[in-house]
Amino acid sequence: MSEMILLVLAMGLVTYLPRMLPMVFLKNMKLASPVKRFLEFVPYAVLASLIFPGILYSVENVPSAIIGASTSIVLAFFRFNLVLIVMGGIAGVWITDMIFF
Amino acid sequence: MSNALAEENIVSSNPFKEGLKAGIPVAIGYIPIAIAFGLLAKSFFIPEAVILLMSLVIFAGASQFIGINLIIAGVAYWEIIITTFILNLRHFLMTASLSQRLPKWTSNKELALLSFGVTDETFSVSSSQRERVLQPSFVIGINLIAFLAWNVGTWAGVFLAMGLPASIQNSMGIALYAMFIGLLVPSLKESNPIVVIVGIAIVINAVLYWVIPMEFSTGWMIIITTILTATIGVWLFPKEEGEDHE
């Protein structure tokens, strides 16, 4: 048990370091403008990569996932509140599951 | 676009509170996953204190689930630690990106605190804000509510030993993805380079997933896709069109 606690603390440390080091060290560094530009694109690339194709397999049935995702996309396109977009996605999956599966 | 400011983005006098509010969708998405984590870990007879400690000091969903699996499988601890490290290298890119959005006066203490709470989800919410400069307390607010939800969910899974009804739990699997959509889609309407960037990232990620006959973990897929995409982005769009920030 105490060994397992040490393991968890070590896992915490190796999780924390990649989060903390760039934040503290890059913050006040003068970065070349291509590097800055690169870092500006990171959020969009990360988001796209998080969404696709993972979303297809986020629930039991792929068709339900597609309906849920489409609901969210439509709501997001019209700039609904984020909570509504999330609820809409969940509802889309739930209803599709109820009807077809 | 007349409705240029989404309601969540209005600058307020209390950025911390605004941050807590902005983090609500993350919290909603985290609770069922954290409950599932608590339940799963407990079902493998991992000591309760260890499970709770994991959510407190690691605060990274994928690492914790994989950690439990590896512990059960009897994998050597040093291997578990290395796996965790590799899995979380992607956060390197995220905090590097986020560091450029914080004001110059942010103290190292704030940076150290704030970086603890950076996950795929909290990073997505923070970095999707329209303001170029993010208040540190705003980001801390987002991270804090996500952290609280993650830990409360873990407790619920461990001690209440019950989850949500199966059908709802299954539907909630899409929650965080729906949030990512909600964060990404509005920015697509803003500029063409972003549309191109997102298209490239989706293609690269799909190729990694379906075409390349190699199994990449999600962590590596994010790293490879992000580095390739952002590099192509710099090459295609070296300069910001129109205004010059800073």
Coordinates of C-alpha atoms in Angstrom, one line a residue:
Chain A
M1 CA 0.0 0.0 0.0
S2 CA 2.7 2.5 0.9
E3 CA 4.6 1.5 -2.2
M4 CA 1.5 2.1 -4.2
I5 CA 1.2 5.6 -2.7
L6 CA 4.7 6.4 -3.8
L7 CA 3.8 5.1 -7.3
V8 CA 0.8 7.5 -7.4
L9 CA 3.0 10.4 -6.2
A10 CA 5.5 9.6 -8.9
M11 CA 2.8 9.4 -11.6
G12 CA 1.6 12.8 -10.3
L13 CA 5.1 14.3 -10.7
V14 CA 5.6 13.0 -14.3
T15 CA 2.1 14.3 -15.1
Y16 CA 2.8 17.7 -13.6
L17 CA 6.2 18.4 -15.2
P18 CA 5.1 18.5 -18.8
R19 CA 2.3 20.8 -17.7
M20 CA 4.4 23.1 -15.7
L21 CA 7.8 23.4 -17.4
P22 CA 6.7 25.1 -20.7
M23 CA 4.4 27.4 -18.7
V24 CA 7.1 28.7 -16.4
F25 CA 10.0 28.7 -18.9
L26 CA 8.4 29.8 -22.1
K27 CA 6.3 32.5 -20.5
N28 CA 9.0 35.2 -20.4
M29 CA 11.1 34.0 -23.2
K30 CA 11.2 36.0 -26.4
L31 CA 10.0 33.5 -29.0
A32 CA 10.7 33.8 -32.7
S33 CA 7.6 34.7 -34.6
P34 CA 7.2 31.4 -36.5
V35 CA 7.3 29.6 -33.1
K36 CA 4.6 32.0 -31.8
R37 CA 2.5 31.3 -34.9
F38 CA 3.0 27.6 -34.4
L39 CA 1.7 27.9 -30.8
E40 CA -1.3 29.9 -32.0
F41 CA -2.3 27.0 -34.2
V42 CA -1.9 24.4 -31.5
P43 CA -5.4 24.8 -29.9
Y44 CA -7.2 24.2 -33.2
A45 CA -5.1 21.2 -34.1
V46 CA -5.5 19.7 -30.6
L47 CA -9.3 20.2 -30.7
A48 CA -9.7 18.7 -34.1
S49 CA -7.5 15.7 -33.1
L50 CA -9.5 15.2 -29.9
I51 CA -12.8 15.2 -31.8
F52 CA -12.2 13.0 -34.8
P53 CA -12.3 10.1 -35.0
G54 CA -12.7 9.6 -31.2
I55 CA -16.3 10.9 -31.2
L56 CA -17.5 8.1 -33.4
Y57 CA -16.6 5.6 -30.7
S58 CA -17.5 7.7 -27.7
V59 CA -20.8 5.8 -27.2
E60 CA -22.1 2.3 -27.9
N61 CA -23.5 2.8 -31.4
V62 CA -21.7 4.8 -34.1
P63 CA -25.0 6.0 -35.7
S64 CA -26.1 7.4 -32.4
A65 CA -22.7 9.2 -32.0
I66 CA -23.2 10.7 -35.5
I67 CA -26.7 12.0 -34.6
G68 CA -25.4 13.4 -31.3
A69 CA -22.4 15.0 -32.9
S70 CA -24.6 16.6 -35.7
T71 CA -26.9 18.0 -33.0
S72 CA -24.0 19.6 -31.3
I73 CA -22.5 21.0 -34.5
V74 CA -25.8 22.6 -35.4
L75 CA -26.2 24.1 -31.9
A76 CA -22.6 25.3 -32.0
F77 CA -23.0 26.8 -35.4
F78 CA -25.8 29.0 -34.0
R79 CA -23.6 29.9 -31.0
F80 CA -25.8 28.3 -28.4
N81 CA -24.4 28.2 -24.9
L82 CA -21.8 25.5 -24.3
V83 CA -23.9 23.7 -21.7
L84 CA -26.8 23.5 -24.2
I85 CA -24.4 22.2 -26.9
V86 CA -23.3 19.4 -24.5
M87 CA -26.9 18.6 -23.4
G88 CA -28.0 18.6 -27.1
G89 CA -25.3 16.0 -28.0
I90 CA -26.2 13.8 -25.0
A91 CA -29.9 14.0 -25.9
G92 CA -29.2 13.2 -29.6
V93 CA -27.4 10.0 -28.6
W94 CA -30.0 9.1 -26.0
I95 CA -33.0 9.6 -28.3
T96 CA -31.3 7.7 -31.2
D97 CA -30.5 4.8 -28.8
M98 CA -34.1 4.7 -27.5
I99 CA -35.6 4.6 -31.0
F100 CA -33.2 2.4 -32.9
F101 CA -31.2 0.2 -30.5
Chain B
M1 CA -20.8 39.5 -37.4
S2 CA -22.9 41.6 -35.0
N3 CA -23.0 39.1 -32.2
A4 CA -19.2 39.1 -32.1
L5 CA -18.9 38.4 -28.4
A6 CA -20.3 35.1 -27.2
E7 CA -22.0 35.7 -23.9
E8 CA -19.4 33.6 -21.9
N9 CA -16.6 35.8 -23.2
I10 CA -17.6 39.2 -21.9
V11 CA -14.8 40.6 -19.8
S12 CA -16.0 40.9 -16.2
S13 CA -14.6 42.4 -13.1
N14 CA -14.3 39.0 -11.5
P15 CA -12.3 36.7 -13.9
F16 CA -12.1 33.9 -11.3
K17 CA -15.9 33.6 -11.1
E18 CA -16.1 33.8 -14.9
G19 CA -13.6 31.0 -15.1
L20 CA -15.7 28.8 -12.7
K21 CA -18.7 29.5 -15.0
A22 CA -16.7 28.8 -18.2
G23 CA -15.6 25.5 -16.7
I24 CA -19.1 24.1 -16.0
P25 CA -19.3 22.1 -19.2
V26 CA -16.0 20.4 -18.3
A27 CA -17.3 19.6 -14.9
I28 CA -20.5 18.1 -16.3
G29 CA -18.4 15.9 -18.6
Y30 CA -16.0 14.9 -15.9
I31 CA -18.4 13.7 -13.2
P32 CA -19.6 10.5 -15.0
I33 CA -16.0 9.6 -16.1
A34 CA -14.7 10.2 -12.6
I35 CA -17.5 8.1 -11.1
A36 CA -16.6 5.3 -13.5
F37 CA -13.0 5.6 -12.6
G38 CA -13.8 5.3 -8.8
L39 CA -16.1 2.3 -9.5
L40 CA -13.6 0.5 -11.7
A41 CA -10.6 1.0 -9.4
K42 CA -12.6 -0.1 -6.4
S43 CA -13.8 -3.2 -8.3
F44 CA -10.2 -4.2 -8.7
F45 CA -9.6 -3.9 -4.9
I46 CA -7.3 -0.9 -5.2
P47 CA -7.2 0.7 -1.7
E48 CA -9.6 3.6 -1.4
A49 CA -6.9 6.0 -0.2
V50 CA -4.8 5.2 -3.3
I51 CA -7.8 5.8 -5.7
L52 CA -8.7 9.2 -4.1
L53 CA -5.0 10.2 -4.0
M54 CA -4.8 9.5 -7.8
S55 CA -7.5 12.0 -8.6
L56 CA -5.9 14.5 -6.2
V57 CA -2.3 14.4 -7.4
I58 CA -2.5 13.1 -11.0
F59 CA -5.7 14.7 -12.3
A60 CA -5.5 13.2 -15.7
G61 CA -8.2 10.8 -16.8
A62 CA -6.4 8.6 -19.3
S63 CA -3.4 8.2 -17.1
Q64 CA -5.4 7.2 -14.2
F65 CA -7.4 4.6 -16.0
I66 CA -4.3 3.2 -17.7
G67 CA -2.5 3.3 -14.4
I68 CA -5.1 1.1 -12.8
N69 CA -5.0 -1.3 -15.6
L70 CA -1.2 -1.6 -15.4
I71 CA -1.2 -2.0 -11.6
I72 CA -3.7 -4.8 -12.0
A73 CA -1.6 -6.4 -14.7
G74 CA 1.3 -6.4 -12.3
V75 CA 3.5 -4.2 -14.6
A76 CA 6.7 -2.9 -13.0
Y77 CA 6.2 0.5 -11.3
W78 CA 8.9 2.2 -13.3
E79 CA 7.2 1.1 -16.5
I80 CA 3.9 2.6 -15.2
I81 CA 5.7 5.9 -14.5
I82 CA 7.3 6.1 -17.9
T83 CA 4.0 5.2 -19.6
T84 CA 2.3 8.0 -17.6
F85 CA 5.0 10.4 -18.6
I86 CA 4.7 9.6 -22.3
L87 CA 0.9 9.8 -22.2
N88 CA 1.1 13.3 -20.8
L89 CA 3.8 14.7 -23.0
R90 CA 1.1 16.2 -25.1
H91 CA 0.4 18.7 -22.3
F92 CA 3.8 20.1 -23.1
L93 CA 2.4 21.5 -26.4
M94 CA -0.7 22.8 -24.6
T95 CA 1.0 24.7 -21.8
A96 CA 3.5 26.1 -24.2
S97 CA 0.7 27.5 -26.3
L98 CA -1.2 28.7 -23.2
S99 CA 1.9 30.4 -21.8
Q100 CA 1.8 32.9 -24.6
R101 CA -1.7 34.0 -23.8
L102 CA -1.1 35.0 -20.2
P103 CA -0.2 38.5 -19.2
K104 CA 3.4 39.5 -18.6
W105 CA 2.9 40.2 -14.9
T106 CA 1.7 36.6 -14.0
S107 CA 3.9 35.4 -11.2
N108 CA 5.7 32.0 -11.3
K109 CA 3.6 30.9 -8.3
E110 CA 0.4 31.5 -10.3
L111 CA 1.9 29.8 -13.4
A112 CA 2.9 26.7 -11.3
L113 CA -0.6 26.5 -9.8
L114 CA -2.4 27.1 -13.0
S115 CA -0.4 24.5 -14.9
F116 CA -1.4 21.8 -12.5
G117 CA -5.0 22.0 -13.8
V118 CA -4.2 21.9 -17.5
T119 CA -6.0 19.0 -19.1
D120 CA -7.1 18.4 -22.7
E121 CA -10.5 19.8 -21.7
T122 CA -9.6 22.8 -19.5
F123 CA -6.9 23.7 -22.1
S124 CA -9.6 23.6 -24.8
V125 CA -11.9 25.9 -22.9
S126 CA -9.1 28.4 -21.9
S127 CA -7.6 28.6 -25.3
S128 CA -10.9 29.0 -27.2
Q129 CA -11.6 32.3 -25.4
R130 CA -11.7 35.1 -27.8
E131 CA -9.5 37.5 -25.8
R132 CA -5.9 37.3 -26.7
V133 CA -4.8 37.8 -23.1
L134 CA -6.2 35.5 -20.5
Q135 CA -6.4 36.5 -16.9
P136 CA -4.6 33.9 -14.7
S137 CA -7.4 33.8 -12.2
F138 CA -9.8 33.1 -15.1
V139 CA -7.8 30.0 -16.1
I140 CA -7.5 29.0 -12.5
G141 CA -11.3 29.2 -12.1
I142 CA -11.8 26.8 -15.1
N143 CA -9.2 24.4 -13.8
L144 CA -10.5 24.5 -10.2
I145 CA -14.1 23.6 -11.1
A146 CA -12.9 20.8 -13.3
F147 CA -10.6 19.5 -10.5
L148 CA -13.4 19.6 -8.0
A149 CA -15.8 17.8 -10.3
W150 CA -13.1 15.1 -11.0
N151 CA -12.5 14.5 -7.3
V152 CA -16.2 14.7 -6.2
G153 CA -16.9 12.2 -9.0
T154 CA -14.1 9.9 -7.8
W155 CA -15.4 10.0 -4.2
A156 CA -18.9 9.2 -5.4
G157 CA -17.7 6.2 -7.4
V158 CA -15.7 4.9 -4.5
F159 CA -18.1 5.4 -1.6
L160 CA -21.5 5.5 -3.1
A161 CA -20.5 2.6 -5.5
M162 CA -23.2 3.5 -7.9
G163 CA -23.2 5.2 -11.2
L164 CA -25.8 6.8 -13.4
P165 CA -28.4 4.7 -15.1
A166 CA -26.8 2.7 -17.9
S167 CA -28.6 4.3 -20.8
I168 CA -27.8 7.9 -19.6
Q169 CA -24.2 6.9 -18.8
N170 CA -23.8 5.6 -22.3
S171 CA -25.2 8.8 -23.8
M172 CA -22.9 10.9 -21.7
G173 CA -19.9 9.3 -23.3
I174 CA -20.3 12.0 -26.0
A175 CA -20.4 14.9 -23.5
L176 CA -16.8 16.1 -23.7
Y177 CA -16.7 15.6 -27.4
A178 CA -19.8 17.7 -27.8
M179 CA -18.0 20.3 -25.7
F180 CA -15.0 20.2 -28.0
I181 CA -17.4 20.8 -30.9
G182 CA -18.9 23.7 -29.1
L183 CA -15.5 25.2 -28.7
L184 CA -14.3 24.6 -32.2
V185 CA -17.2 25.4 -34.5
P186 CA -17.6 29.1 -33.6
S187 CA -13.9 29.7 -34.3
L188 CA -14.3 28.1 -37.8
K189 CA -16.6 31.0 -38.7
E190 CA -13.9 33.5 -37.7
S191 CA -11.1 32.9 -40.2
N192 CA -10.2 30.8 -43.2
P193 CA -6.8 29.7 -42.0
I194 CA -8.5 28.1 -39.0
V195 CA -10.8 26.1 -41.3
V196 CA -7.8 24.9 -43.3
I197 CA -5.9 24.0 -40.1
V198 CA -8.8 22.1 -38.7
G199 CA -9.3 20.2 -42.0
I200 CA -5.6 19.3 -42.1
A201 CA -5.7 18.1 -38.5
I202 CA -8.7 15.9 -39.1
V203 CA -7.2 14.3 -42.2
I204 CA -3.9 13.6 -40.5
N205 CA -5.6 12.2 -37.5
A206 CA -7.9 10.0 -39.6
V207 CA -4.9 8.8 -41.6
L208 CA -3.0 7.9 -38.3
Y209 CA -6.1 6.1 -37.0
W210 CA -7.3 4.2 -40.1
V211 CA -4.5 4.1 -42.7
I212 CA -1.2 3.7 -40.9
P213 CA -1.0 0.1 -39.8
M214 CA 0.3 1.0 -36.4
E215 CA -1.5 1.5 -33.1
F216 CA -0.9 5.0 -31.8
S217 CA -2.2 5.9 -28.4
T218 CA -4.4 8.9 -28.2
G219 CA -1.6 10.8 -26.7
W220 CA 0.7 10.2 -29.6
M221 CA -2.0 10.9 -32.1
I222 CA -2.5 14.3 -30.6
I223 CA 1.2 15.0 -30.5
I224 CA 1.9 13.9 -34.1
T225 CA -1.2 15.6 -35.5
T226 CA -0.6 18.8 -33.6
I227 CA 3.1 19.2 -34.6
L228 CA 2.4 18.4 -38.3
T229 CA -0.6 20.5 -38.5
A230 CA 0.8 23.6 -36.8
T231 CA 4.0 23.3 -38.8
I232 CA 2.0 23.2 -42.1
G233 CA 0.0 26.1 -40.7
V234 CA 3.1 28.2 -40.2
W235 CA 4.2 27.4 -43.7
L236 CA 0.8 28.2 -45.3
F237 CA 0.0 31.2 -43.2
P238 CA 3.2 32.7 -41.9
K239 CA 1.6 36.1 -41.1
E240 CA -1.6 37.0 -39.4
E241 CA -3.9 38.6 -41.9
G242 CA -5.0 42.1 -41.2
E243 CA -4.4 43.3 -37.6
D244 CA -1.2 42.7 -35.7
H245 CA -1.8 41.7 -32.1
E246 CA 0.4 42.3 -29.1

